[in-house]
Short mmCIF file of N, CA and C in Angstrom, two decimals:
data_model
loop_
_atom_site.label_atom_id
_atom_site.label_comp_id
_atom_site.label_asym_id
_atom_site.label_seq_id
_atom_site.Cartn_x
_atom_site.Cartn_y
_atom_site.Cartn_z
N MET A 32 81.97 23.33 139.36
CA MET A 32 83.28 22.99 139.86
C MET A 32 83.21 21.68 140.63
N GLU A 33 84.12 20.77 140.31
CA GLU A 33 84.11 19.46 140.96
C GLU A 33 84.59 19.58 142.40
N GLU A 34 84.01 18.75 143.23
CA GLU A 34 84.41 18.71 144.63
C GLU A 34 85.73 17.96 144.75
N LYS A 35 86.58 18.41 145.65
CA LYS A 35 87.88 17.76 145.87
C LYS A 35 87.68 16.45 146.60
N LEU A 36 88.59 15.55 146.36
CA LEU A 36 88.57 14.22 146.96
C LEU A 36 89.77 14.08 147.88
N LYS A 37 89.55 13.55 149.08
CA LYS A 37 90.65 13.32 150.02
C LYS A 37 91.01 11.85 149.97
N ILE A 38 92.28 11.59 149.68
CA ILE A 38 92.76 10.21 149.63
C ILE A 38 94.04 10.10 150.45
N LYS A 39 94.43 8.87 150.73
CA LYS A 39 95.70 8.60 151.40
C LYS A 39 96.46 7.61 150.55
N LEU A 40 97.71 7.95 150.27
CA LEU A 40 98.58 7.05 149.50
C LEU A 40 99.72 6.61 150.39
N SER A 41 100.06 5.33 150.31
CA SER A 41 101.17 4.80 151.08
C SER A 41 102.34 4.58 150.13
N ILE A 42 103.45 5.23 150.48
CA ILE A 42 104.67 5.10 149.68
C ILE A 42 105.83 4.89 150.65
N ALA A 43 106.54 3.80 150.46
CA ALA A 43 107.73 3.49 151.28
C ALA A 43 107.43 3.57 152.77
N ASP A 44 106.36 2.92 153.16
CA ASP A 44 105.96 2.81 154.57
C ASP A 44 105.55 4.14 155.20
N ARG A 45 105.18 5.10 154.39
CA ARG A 45 104.64 6.36 154.91
C ARG A 45 103.32 6.63 154.22
N VAL A 46 102.41 7.24 154.96
CA VAL A 46 101.10 7.56 154.41
C VAL A 46 101.07 9.06 154.10
N TYR A 47 100.62 9.37 152.90
CA TYR A 47 100.54 10.76 152.45
C TYR A 47 99.08 11.11 152.16
N PRO A 48 98.50 11.97 152.99
CA PRO A 48 97.12 12.42 152.72
C PRO A 48 97.16 13.50 151.64
N LEU A 49 96.29 13.38 150.66
CA LEU A 49 96.23 14.32 149.55
C LEU A 49 94.80 14.78 149.32
N THR A 50 94.65 15.99 148.86
CA THR A 50 93.36 16.50 148.41
C THR A 50 93.51 16.76 146.92
N ILE A 51 92.71 16.05 146.13
CA ILE A 51 92.91 16.04 144.68
C ILE A 51 91.58 16.21 143.94
N ASP A 52 91.69 16.44 142.64
CA ASP A 52 90.52 16.36 141.77
C ASP A 52 90.21 14.89 141.56
N PRO A 53 88.95 14.50 141.56
CA PRO A 53 88.60 13.08 141.38
C PRO A 53 89.21 12.46 140.12
N LYS A 54 89.39 13.24 139.07
CA LYS A 54 89.94 12.68 137.83
C LYS A 54 91.43 12.32 137.96
N GLN A 55 92.09 12.79 139.01
CA GLN A 55 93.49 12.47 139.24
C GLN A 55 93.70 11.18 140.02
N GLU A 56 92.65 10.68 140.63
CA GLU A 56 92.81 9.57 141.57
C GLU A 56 93.43 8.33 140.94
N GLU A 57 92.92 7.90 139.82
CA GLU A 57 93.43 6.68 139.20
C GLU A 57 94.92 6.79 138.88
N GLY A 58 95.31 7.91 138.29
CA GLY A 58 96.72 8.10 137.94
C GLY A 58 97.62 8.12 139.16
N LEU A 59 97.19 8.80 140.21
CA LEU A 59 98.00 8.86 141.43
C LEU A 59 98.11 7.50 142.09
N ARG A 60 97.02 6.75 142.12
CA ARG A 60 97.08 5.41 142.73
C ARG A 60 97.98 4.48 141.93
N LYS A 61 97.91 4.57 140.61
CA LYS A 61 98.79 3.75 139.77
C LYS A 61 100.25 4.14 139.96
N ALA A 62 100.51 5.44 140.06
CA ALA A 62 101.88 5.92 140.27
C ALA A 62 102.41 5.42 141.61
N ALA A 63 101.59 5.52 142.66
CA ALA A 63 102.01 5.06 143.99
C ALA A 63 102.29 3.56 143.96
N LYS A 64 101.46 2.81 143.25
CA LYS A 64 101.68 1.36 143.16
C LYS A 64 102.98 1.05 142.41
N SER A 65 103.25 1.80 141.34
CA SER A 65 104.50 1.61 140.60
C SER A 65 105.71 1.89 141.49
N ILE A 66 105.62 2.94 142.27
CA ILE A 66 106.72 3.28 143.17
C ILE A 66 106.90 2.18 144.20
N GLU A 67 105.80 1.72 144.79
CA GLU A 67 105.88 0.65 145.79
C GLU A 67 106.52 -0.61 145.21
N ASN A 68 106.13 -0.98 143.98
CA ASN A 68 106.71 -2.16 143.34
C ASN A 68 108.20 -1.99 143.11
N LEU A 69 108.60 -0.81 142.68
CA LEU A 69 110.02 -0.56 142.43
C LEU A 69 110.81 -0.52 143.73
N VAL A 70 110.22 0.03 144.78
CA VAL A 70 110.86 0.04 146.11
C VAL A 70 111.13 -1.39 146.55
N LYS A 71 110.13 -2.25 146.43
CA LYS A 71 110.30 -3.66 146.82
C LYS A 71 111.39 -4.33 146.00
N LYS A 72 111.40 -4.05 144.70
CA LYS A 72 112.41 -4.64 143.81
C LYS A 72 113.81 -4.21 144.23
N PHE A 73 114.01 -2.92 144.50
CA PHE A 73 115.32 -2.45 144.91
C PHE A 73 115.72 -3.03 146.26
N GLU A 74 114.78 -3.12 147.19
CA GLU A 74 115.09 -3.67 148.51
C GLU A 74 115.45 -5.14 148.44
N GLN A 75 114.83 -5.89 147.52
CA GLN A 75 115.12 -7.31 147.39
C GLN A 75 116.45 -7.56 146.67
N ASN A 76 116.78 -6.71 145.70
CA ASN A 76 117.95 -6.95 144.86
C ASN A 76 119.22 -6.26 145.33
N TYR A 77 119.10 -5.27 146.20
CA TYR A 77 120.27 -4.53 146.64
C TYR A 77 120.25 -4.41 148.16
N ALA A 78 121.43 -4.33 148.74
CA ALA A 78 121.54 -4.20 150.19
C ALA A 78 121.37 -2.73 150.57
N VAL A 79 120.14 -2.27 150.51
CA VAL A 79 119.84 -0.88 150.81
C VAL A 79 119.07 -0.84 152.12
N ARG A 80 119.56 -0.04 153.05
CA ARG A 80 118.91 0.02 154.36
C ARG A 80 118.09 1.30 154.52
N ASP A 81 118.46 2.33 153.82
CA ASP A 81 117.82 3.63 153.99
C ASP A 81 116.75 3.83 152.92
N LYS A 82 115.53 4.10 153.37
CA LYS A 82 114.41 4.32 152.43
C LYS A 82 114.69 5.51 151.51
N GLN A 83 115.42 6.50 152.01
CA GLN A 83 115.73 7.66 151.18
C GLN A 83 116.58 7.25 149.97
N ASP A 84 117.51 6.33 150.18
CA ASP A 84 118.33 5.84 149.07
C ASP A 84 117.47 5.10 148.05
N VAL A 85 116.55 4.29 148.55
CA VAL A 85 115.66 3.54 147.67
C VAL A 85 114.77 4.50 146.87
N LEU A 86 114.23 5.50 147.55
CA LEU A 86 113.38 6.46 146.86
C LEU A 86 114.17 7.28 145.84
N ALA A 87 115.42 7.60 146.15
CA ALA A 87 116.26 8.32 145.19
C ALA A 87 116.51 7.45 143.96
N MET A 88 116.72 6.16 144.16
CA MET A 88 116.93 5.25 143.02
C MET A 88 115.65 5.14 142.19
N CYS A 89 114.50 5.12 142.85
CA CYS A 89 113.21 5.09 142.14
C CYS A 89 113.04 6.37 141.32
N ALA A 90 113.32 7.51 141.94
CA ALA A 90 113.18 8.79 141.24
C ALA A 90 114.08 8.82 140.01
N LEU A 91 115.32 8.34 140.16
CA LEU A 91 116.23 8.30 139.03
C LEU A 91 115.71 7.40 137.92
N GLN A 92 115.18 6.24 138.27
CA GLN A 92 114.65 5.32 137.27
C GLN A 92 113.48 5.94 136.51
N PHE A 93 112.53 6.52 137.22
CA PHE A 93 111.37 7.13 136.56
C PHE A 93 111.78 8.33 135.71
N ALA A 94 112.67 9.17 136.24
CA ALA A 94 113.12 10.35 135.49
C ALA A 94 113.89 9.94 134.24
N SER A 95 114.71 8.90 134.34
CA SER A 95 115.48 8.48 133.17
C SER A 95 114.57 7.91 132.08
N LYS A 96 113.48 7.25 132.48
CA LYS A 96 112.51 6.76 131.49
C LYS A 96 111.86 7.92 130.75
N ILE A 97 111.52 8.96 131.49
CA ILE A 97 110.91 10.14 130.87
C ILE A 97 111.89 10.80 129.92
N GLU A 98 113.12 11.01 130.38
CA GLU A 98 114.13 11.66 129.55
C GLU A 98 114.44 10.83 128.31
N GLN A 99 114.60 9.52 128.48
CA GLN A 99 114.90 8.66 127.34
C GLN A 99 113.75 8.66 126.35
N GLY A 100 112.53 8.69 126.85
CA GLY A 100 111.36 8.77 125.97
C GLY A 100 111.40 10.03 125.12
N GLY A 101 111.79 11.15 125.72
CA GLY A 101 111.92 12.40 124.98
C GLY A 101 113.01 12.33 123.93
N ILE A 102 114.12 11.71 124.27
CA ILE A 102 115.22 11.54 123.32
C ILE A 102 114.78 10.65 122.17
N ASP A 103 114.12 9.55 122.50
CA ASP A 103 113.64 8.62 121.45
C ASP A 103 112.65 9.31 120.53
N ARG A 104 111.72 10.08 121.09
CA ARG A 104 110.74 10.79 120.26
C ARG A 104 111.42 11.80 119.35
N SER A 105 112.43 12.48 119.89
CA SER A 105 113.16 13.47 119.11
C SER A 105 113.89 12.79 117.94
N GLU A 106 114.51 11.65 118.21
CA GLU A 106 115.21 10.92 117.15
C GLU A 106 114.22 10.40 116.11
N ASN A 107 113.07 9.90 116.57
CA ASN A 107 112.05 9.41 115.64
C ASN A 107 111.51 10.55 114.79
N THR A 108 111.33 11.71 115.39
CA THR A 108 110.84 12.87 114.65
C THR A 108 111.84 13.28 113.59
N SER A 109 113.11 13.30 113.94
CA SER A 109 114.16 13.66 112.97
C SER A 109 114.20 12.66 111.83
N ALA A 110 114.11 11.38 112.14
CA ALA A 110 114.14 10.35 111.09
C ALA A 110 112.93 10.48 110.19
N ALA A 111 111.76 10.72 110.77
CA ALA A 111 110.54 10.89 109.97
C ALA A 111 110.65 12.12 109.08
N PHE A 112 111.21 13.19 109.61
CA PHE A 112 111.39 14.42 108.84
C PHE A 112 112.30 14.17 107.64
N GLU A 113 113.37 13.43 107.86
CA GLU A 113 114.30 13.12 106.77
C GLU A 113 113.63 12.25 105.70
N ARG A 114 112.82 11.30 106.12
CA ARG A 114 112.09 10.46 105.15
C ARG A 114 111.09 11.29 104.36
N LEU A 115 110.41 12.20 105.05
CA LEU A 115 109.46 13.07 104.35
C LEU A 115 110.19 13.99 103.37
N ARG A 116 111.33 14.49 103.75
CA ARG A 116 112.11 15.34 102.86
C ARG A 116 112.54 14.56 101.61
N ALA A 117 112.99 13.33 101.81
CA ALA A 117 113.40 12.50 100.68
C ALA A 117 112.20 12.21 99.77
N LEU A 118 111.05 11.91 100.37
CA LEU A 118 109.84 11.65 99.59
C LEU A 118 109.41 12.90 98.83
N ASN A 119 109.49 14.04 99.48
CA ASN A 119 109.15 15.30 98.84
C ASN A 119 110.09 15.57 97.65
N ASP A 120 111.37 15.33 97.82
CA ASP A 120 112.33 15.51 96.73
C ASP A 120 112.01 14.57 95.57
N LEU A 121 111.66 13.33 95.89
CA LEU A 121 111.31 12.35 94.86
C LEU A 121 110.08 12.78 94.08
N VAL A 122 109.06 13.25 94.80
CA VAL A 122 107.83 13.71 94.14
C VAL A 122 108.13 14.90 93.23
N HIS A 123 108.92 15.84 93.71
CA HIS A 123 109.25 17.01 92.90
C HIS A 123 110.08 16.63 91.68
N SER A 124 110.96 15.64 91.85
CA SER A 124 111.77 15.23 90.70
C SER A 124 110.91 14.53 89.64
N LYS A 125 109.91 13.77 90.06
CA LYS A 125 109.02 13.08 89.13
C LYS A 125 108.07 14.05 88.47
N LEU A 126 107.61 15.05 89.20
CA LEU A 126 106.71 16.04 88.61
C LEU A 126 107.46 16.95 87.63
N GLY A 127 108.73 17.12 87.84
CA GLY A 127 109.53 17.95 86.95
C GLY A 127 109.84 17.29 85.63
N GLU A 128 109.63 15.99 85.50
CA GLU A 128 109.94 15.26 84.23
C GLU A 128 108.97 15.56 83.15
#
């Protein structure tokens, strides 16, 4: 069993101590950095004074990317299925000749 790792992540001017599996560290640090970059972007581009509002906007942006990715994958899967069905019909029609 791997030993837990204690790290501290800074998000929106707050430090969050976490105890994690070592294999999670890179992903968590990258996620925290992405959030920090987005927080700075929102603070520079919009007149937002409350960190909670900025964090809510960040959460919405990240969640919408995940949801849109799922929608896009679903649409791509449907399109691929239709192409495969058409190809299957073509093969069966040629084999039937």
